[in-house]
Coordinates of C-alpha atoms and ligand atoms in Angstrom, one line a residue:
M1 CA 8.4 129.8 114.7
V2 CA 7.9 133.1 116.4
V3 CA 4.7 135.1 115.7
G4 CA 3.3 138.4 117.2
R5 CA 2.9 142.1 116.9
S6 CA 5.8 144.3 115.8
G7 CA 8.6 145.2 118.1
L8 CA 7.8 142.7 120.9
G9 CA 11.3 141.1 120.8
K10 CA 10.7 138.1 118.6
S11 CA 14.0 138.3 116.7
T12 CA 15.8 139.1 119.9
L13 CA 14.4 136.0 121.6
I14 CA 15.6 133.8 118.8
N15 CA 19.1 135.3 119.1
T16 CA 18.9 134.8 122.9
L17 CA 18.0 131.2 122.4
F18 CA 20.9 130.7 120.0
R19 CA 23.3 132.6 122.2
S20 CA 22.3 130.7 125.4
S21 CA 22.7 127.4 123.6
V22 CA 25.4 127.8 121.0
L23 CA 27.9 130.5 121.5
P24 CA 30.7 130.7 124.0
R25 CA 30.4 133.5 126.5
T26 CA 33.7 135.2 126.0
C27 CA 33.0 138.6 124.6
S28 CA 30.4 141.3 124.8
V29 CA 28.2 141.7 121.7
S30 CA 28.1 145.1 120.1
G31 CA 25.1 147.3 121.0
S32 CA 23.4 147.1 117.6
E33 CA 19.6 146.6 117.7
P34 CA 18.0 143.9 115.7
A35 CA 16.4 145.3 112.5
K36 CA 12.7 145.2 112.0
T37 CA 11.9 141.8 110.4
A38 CA 10.7 142.3 106.8
E39 CA 10.1 138.7 105.6
I40 CA 9.9 135.2 106.9
R41 CA 13.4 133.9 107.6
T42 CA 14.5 130.4 108.6
T43 CA 17.8 129.8 110.4
Q44 CA 19.2 126.4 111.2
T45 CA 21.7 125.5 113.9
A46 CA 23.0 122.4 115.7
I47 CA 22.8 122.5 119.5
H48 CA 24.6 120.0 121.8
E49 CA 22.5 119.0 124.8
N50 CA 23.9 116.5 127.2
G51 CA 26.3 115.2 124.5
I52 CA 23.4 114.8 122.0
R53 CA 23.4 116.8 118.8
L54 CA 20.0 118.5 118.0
D55 CA 19.3 120.2 114.7
L56 CA 17.2 123.2 115.5
T57 CA 15.4 125.3 112.8
V58 CA 13.9 128.6 113.8
T59 CA 11.6 130.7 111.7
D60 CA 11.3 134.4 112.3
T61 CA 8.2 136.2 111.0
P62 CA 7.5 139.9 110.4
G63 CA 5.6 141.6 113.2
Y64 CA 2.1 143.1 112.6
G65 CA -0.4 145.3 114.3
D66 CA 1.1 148.7 113.6
R67 CA -1.1 149.4 110.6
I68 CA -4.6 150.8 110.7
D69 CA -5.9 147.8 108.9
N70 CA -4.6 144.6 110.3
T71 CA -6.9 142.3 108.4
N72 CA -5.4 138.9 107.5
C73 CA -2.1 139.8 109.4
W74 CA -1.9 136.1 110.3
E75 CA -1.8 135.0 106.7
P76 CA 2.0 134.9 106.1
A77 CA 2.6 132.7 109.2
L78 CA -0.4 130.5 108.4
E79 CA 0.6 130.1 104.7
Y80 CA 4.1 129.2 105.7
I81 CA 2.9 126.5 108.1
N82 CA 0.5 125.0 105.5
E83 CA 3.2 125.1 102.8
Q84 CA 5.5 123.0 104.9
Y85 CA 2.6 120.5 105.5
E86 CA 2.0 120.5 101.7
K87 CA 5.7 119.8 101.0
Y88 CA 5.7 116.9 103.4
L89 CA 2.5 115.5 101.9
I90 CA 3.9 115.7 98.4
E91 CA 7.1 113.9 99.5
E92 CA 5.1 111.3 101.4
Q93 CA 2.9 110.5 98.4
G94 CA 5.7 110.6 95.8
A95 CA 6.1 107.6 93.6
E96 CA 9.8 107.6 94.3
R97 CA 9.1 107.8 98.0
T98 CA 12.3 108.1 100.0
R99 CA 12.6 106.5 103.3
W100 CA 13.6 109.7 105.0
I101 CA 11.6 112.8 104.4
H102 CA 13.2 116.2 105.2
D103 CA 10.8 117.5 107.8
T104 CA 10.4 121.3 107.6
R105 CA 7.0 121.3 109.4
V106 CA 6.6 123.9 112.1
H107 CA 6.5 122.0 115.4
C108 CA 5.9 124.9 117.7
C109 CA 4.8 128.5 117.4
L110 CA 5.9 130.9 120.2
Y111 CA 3.1 133.5 120.3
F112 CA 4.3 136.9 121.7
I113 CA 1.8 138.7 123.9
P114 CA 2.4 142.4 124.5
P115 CA 3.0 143.1 128.2
T116 CA -0.1 145.3 128.7
G117 CA -0.9 143.8 132.1
H118 CA -4.6 143.4 131.2
G119 CA -5.5 140.5 129.0
L120 CA -5.5 139.3 125.4
R121 CA -6.6 142.0 122.9
P122 CA -9.0 141.3 120.0
L123 CA -6.2 141.1 117.4
D124 CA -4.2 138.6 119.5
L125 CA -7.4 136.5 120.0
E126 CA -8.1 136.5 116.4
V127 CA -4.6 135.4 115.3
L128 CA -4.6 132.7 118.0
Q129 CA -7.9 131.5 116.9
R130 CA -6.6 131.0 113.4
L131 CA -3.4 129.3 114.4
H132 CA -4.2 127.1 117.4
N133 CA -5.7 124.3 115.4
V134 CA -2.9 124.2 112.9
V135 CA 0.3 124.3 115.0
N136 CA 1.3 123.8 118.7
I137 CA 1.1 127.2 120.3
I138 CA 3.2 128.3 123.3
P139 CA 2.2 131.8 124.4
V140 CA 4.8 134.0 125.9
I141 CA 4.6 137.4 127.7
A142 CA 7.0 139.6 125.7
K143 CA 9.4 142.0 127.5
A144 CA 8.4 140.6 130.9
D145 CA 11.0 142.9 132.5
T146 CA 8.5 145.7 132.1
L147 CA 6.1 144.1 134.6
T148 CA 6.5 143.6 138.4
L149 CA 6.2 140.1 139.7
D150 CA 2.7 140.7 141.0
E151 CA 1.6 142.3 137.7
R152 CA 3.1 139.3 135.9
Q153 CA 1.0 136.8 138.0
E154 CA -2.2 138.8 137.5
F155 CA -1.6 139.1 133.8
K156 CA -0.9 135.4 133.5
K157 CA -4.2 134.7 135.2
N158 CA -6.1 137.0 132.9
I159 CA -4.5 135.5 129.8
Q160 CA -5.3 131.9 131.0
Q161 CA -8.9 132.9 131.6
D162 CA -9.1 134.6 128.1
L163 CA -7.7 131.5 126.4
A164 CA -10.2 129.2 128.2
R165 CA -13.1 131.6 127.5
H166 CA -12.3 131.7 123.8
R167 CA -11.5 128.0 123.6
I168 CA -8.0 128.5 122.4
G169 CA -5.9 125.4 123.1
V170 CA -2.2 126.0 123.8
Y171 CA 0.5 123.5 124.4
P172 CA 0.5 121.2 126.3
L173 CA -3.1 120.1 126.1
A174 CA -4.2 117.7 128.8
K175 CA -6.2 115.6 126.4
Y176 CA -3.0 114.6 124.6
D177 CA -0.9 113.9 127.7
H178 CA 0.8 110.6 127.9
P179 CA 0.2 109.3 131.5
D180 CA 4.0 109.5 132.2
D181 CA 4.1 113.1 131.1
Y182 CA 1.2 114.4 133.1
G183 CA 3.3 115.8 136.0
V184 CA 5.7 117.7 133.9
N185 CA 3.0 118.9 131.5
E186 CA 0.8 120.0 134.4
S187 CA 3.7 122.2 135.7
Y188 CA 4.0 123.8 132.3
R189 CA 0.2 124.4 132.1
K190 CA 0.4 126.3 135.4
M191 CA 3.3 128.4 134.1
V192 CA 1.9 129.3 130.6
P193 CA 2.3 132.0 129.2
F194 CA 6.0 132.1 129.9
A195 CA 7.2 135.5 131.0
V196 CA 10.3 136.0 128.9
V197 CA 13.1 138.6 128.5
G198 CA 15.4 138.5 125.6
S199 CA 18.9 140.0 125.2
E200 CA 22.0 139.5 123.0
Q201 CA 24.1 141.4 125.4
I202 CA 26.6 139.5 127.5
H203 CA 27.6 141.0 130.9
N204 CA 30.3 140.0 133.4
V205 CA 28.8 139.3 136.8
S206 CA 31.5 138.4 139.3
G207 CA 33.5 136.6 136.6
R208 CA 30.5 134.8 135.1
M209 CA 29.4 135.8 131.6
V210 CA 25.6 136.1 131.5
L211 CA 23.0 137.3 129.0
G212 CA 21.1 140.2 130.4
R213 CA 19.5 143.6 130.0
Q214 CA 21.1 146.4 131.9
N215 CA 18.7 149.0 133.3
G216 CA 19.4 152.1 135.4
W217 CA 18.4 150.1 138.6
G218 CA 20.0 146.8 137.8
L219 CA 20.7 143.9 135.5
V220 CA 17.9 141.5 134.4
Q221 CA 19.6 138.2 133.9
V222 CA 17.8 136.3 131.1
E223 CA 18.7 132.8 132.2
D224 CA 18.1 133.3 136.0
P225 CA 14.8 131.7 136.8
S226 CA 14.1 134.2 139.6
H227 CA 14.3 137.1 137.0
C228 CA 12.2 135.6 134.2
E229 CA 11.0 132.3 132.7
F230 CA 13.3 132.0 129.6
H231 CA 15.1 129.2 131.4
H232 CA 11.9 127.2 131.7
L233 CA 10.8 127.9 128.1
R234 CA 14.2 126.8 126.8
N235 CA 14.1 123.6 128.8
L236 CA 10.6 122.8 127.5
L237 CA 11.7 123.4 123.9
I238 CA 15.1 121.8 123.9
R239 CA 15.4 119.5 126.8
N240 CA 12.0 118.1 127.8
R241 CA 9.3 118.4 125.2
M242 CA 11.0 118.6 121.8
Q243 CA 10.1 115.1 120.9
D244 CA 6.5 115.5 122.1
L245 CA 6.1 118.7 120.0
I246 CA 7.3 116.8 117.0
E247 CA 5.1 113.8 117.6
L248 CA 2.0 116.0 118.3
T249 CA 2.6 117.9 115.1
S250 CA 2.7 114.7 113.1
A251 CA -0.2 112.9 114.9
I252 CA -2.6 115.8 115.3
H253 CA -1.9 118.9 113.2
Y254 CA -0.3 117.3 110.1
E255 CA -2.8 114.4 110.2
A256 CA -5.7 116.8 110.1
F257 CA -4.2 118.8 107.3
R258 CA -3.5 115.6 105.3
R259 CA -7.1 114.3 105.8
R260 CA -8.6 117.5 104.8
R261 CA -6.3 117.9 101.8
L262 CA -7.1 114.4 100.6
M263 CA -10.8 114.9 101.0
E264 CA -10.5 118.2 99.1
T265 CA -8.6 116.5 96.3
N266 CA -11.4 114.0 96.1
G267 CA -13.9 117.0 95.9
M268 CA -15.5 116.3 99.3
I269 CA -14.8 119.7 100.9
D270 CA -13.7 123.0 99.6
M271 CA -10.6 125.0 100.4
C272 CA -12.4 127.3 102.9
S273 CA -12.7 124.5 105.5
L274 CA -9.0 123.5 105.3
N275 CA -8.1 125.3 108.5
E276 CA -11.3 124.9 110.5
S277 CA -11.3 123.5 113.9
H278 CA -10.2 119.9 114.3
I279 CA -9.2 119.8 118.0
Ligands
GTP1 N1 12.6 145.7 127.6 C1 12.8 144.8 126.7 N2 13.1 145.1 125.5 C2 13.4 144.1 124.6 C3 13.3 142.7 124.9 N3 13.5 142.0 123.8 C4 13.8 142.8 122.8 N4 13.7 144.1 123.3 C5 13.9 145.3 122.5 O1 12.7 145.6 121.7 C6 13.1 146.1 120.4 C7 12.5 145.3 119.3 O2 13.1 144.0 119.3 P1 13.0 143.0 118.1 O3 13.6 141.7 118.5 O4 13.5 143.6 116.8 O5 11.4 142.8 118.0 P2 10.6 142.0 116.8 O6 9.4 141.5 117.5 O7 11.5 141.0 116.1 O8 10.2 143.2 115.9 P3 9.6 143.1 114.3 O9 10.6 142.3 113.6 O10 9.4 144.5 113.9 O11 8.3 142.3 114.4 C8 14.6 146.2 120.4 O12 15.0 147.5 120.8 C9 15.0 145.2 121.5 O13 16.3 145.5 122.1 C10 12.9 142.4 126.3 O14 12.8 141.3 126.7 N5 12.7 143.5 127.1
MG2 MG1 11.9 140.8 114.2

């Protein structure tokens, strides 16, 4: 799932992910801009990684933050996440319990941070505080091509400090590390938030078809790790940590939802505490 303020390139990044993974690089894509996302939309696709078929579901959400009153702007995303948990719970408890449950739970939320260069703004902090106990959050710096490399590093440091100060836990959390995964997770922890650039445009660079953004001064190549961190994010999501994201969702986030939901059904807590801290 992608979440964040309006116009930060959420829909573009989803298309970039699909283009980098699915489509053959034979032709240039027309210059049409993605339209403003008006409602939550889920897209499914099959990706082939090292000969293995992966079914990937991506949920796009409408951006927020451009109204004077942004109260409860996180609600649609939060509701969607909880609805998927609820669906899963109902299927799990069903009398005719099937052995295989169609899992629509959200295993990862990419949170888009505007490339201001300063730190997290109050609205971003508020949304992250609502979501981080409910879903695995991976923060990304949107439109990273607008920052220099030094600005990017400084910005990352500020964001990491803000997250720590406000006790916002983002993926991967050290306390859930399997000992075998510590090394790889530690490298991701140092990199978070990923500085990403999205584009649906394909360019011919010395005979190679690459995804990129053409500026007056050059071409930003989306999948080149020296230009941005899309490559690392994609590897985390699809190659390295997909199974871990799924397992953590089940073991931590869904389990907490399930416990609270059952207690609530038994009249032990009220609805208000459903999404309170559990990490
Ligand atoms: N410079 C730059 N522009 C980008 C990038 N990604 C997307 N854009 C541009 O930003 C604009 C908005 O992109 P969208 O993908 O529609 O943004 P969104 O976050 O989905 O917007 P909403 O649906 O309104 O929330 C478009 O003009 C994109 O071409 C990027 O990485 N860098
Ligand atoms: Mg959009």
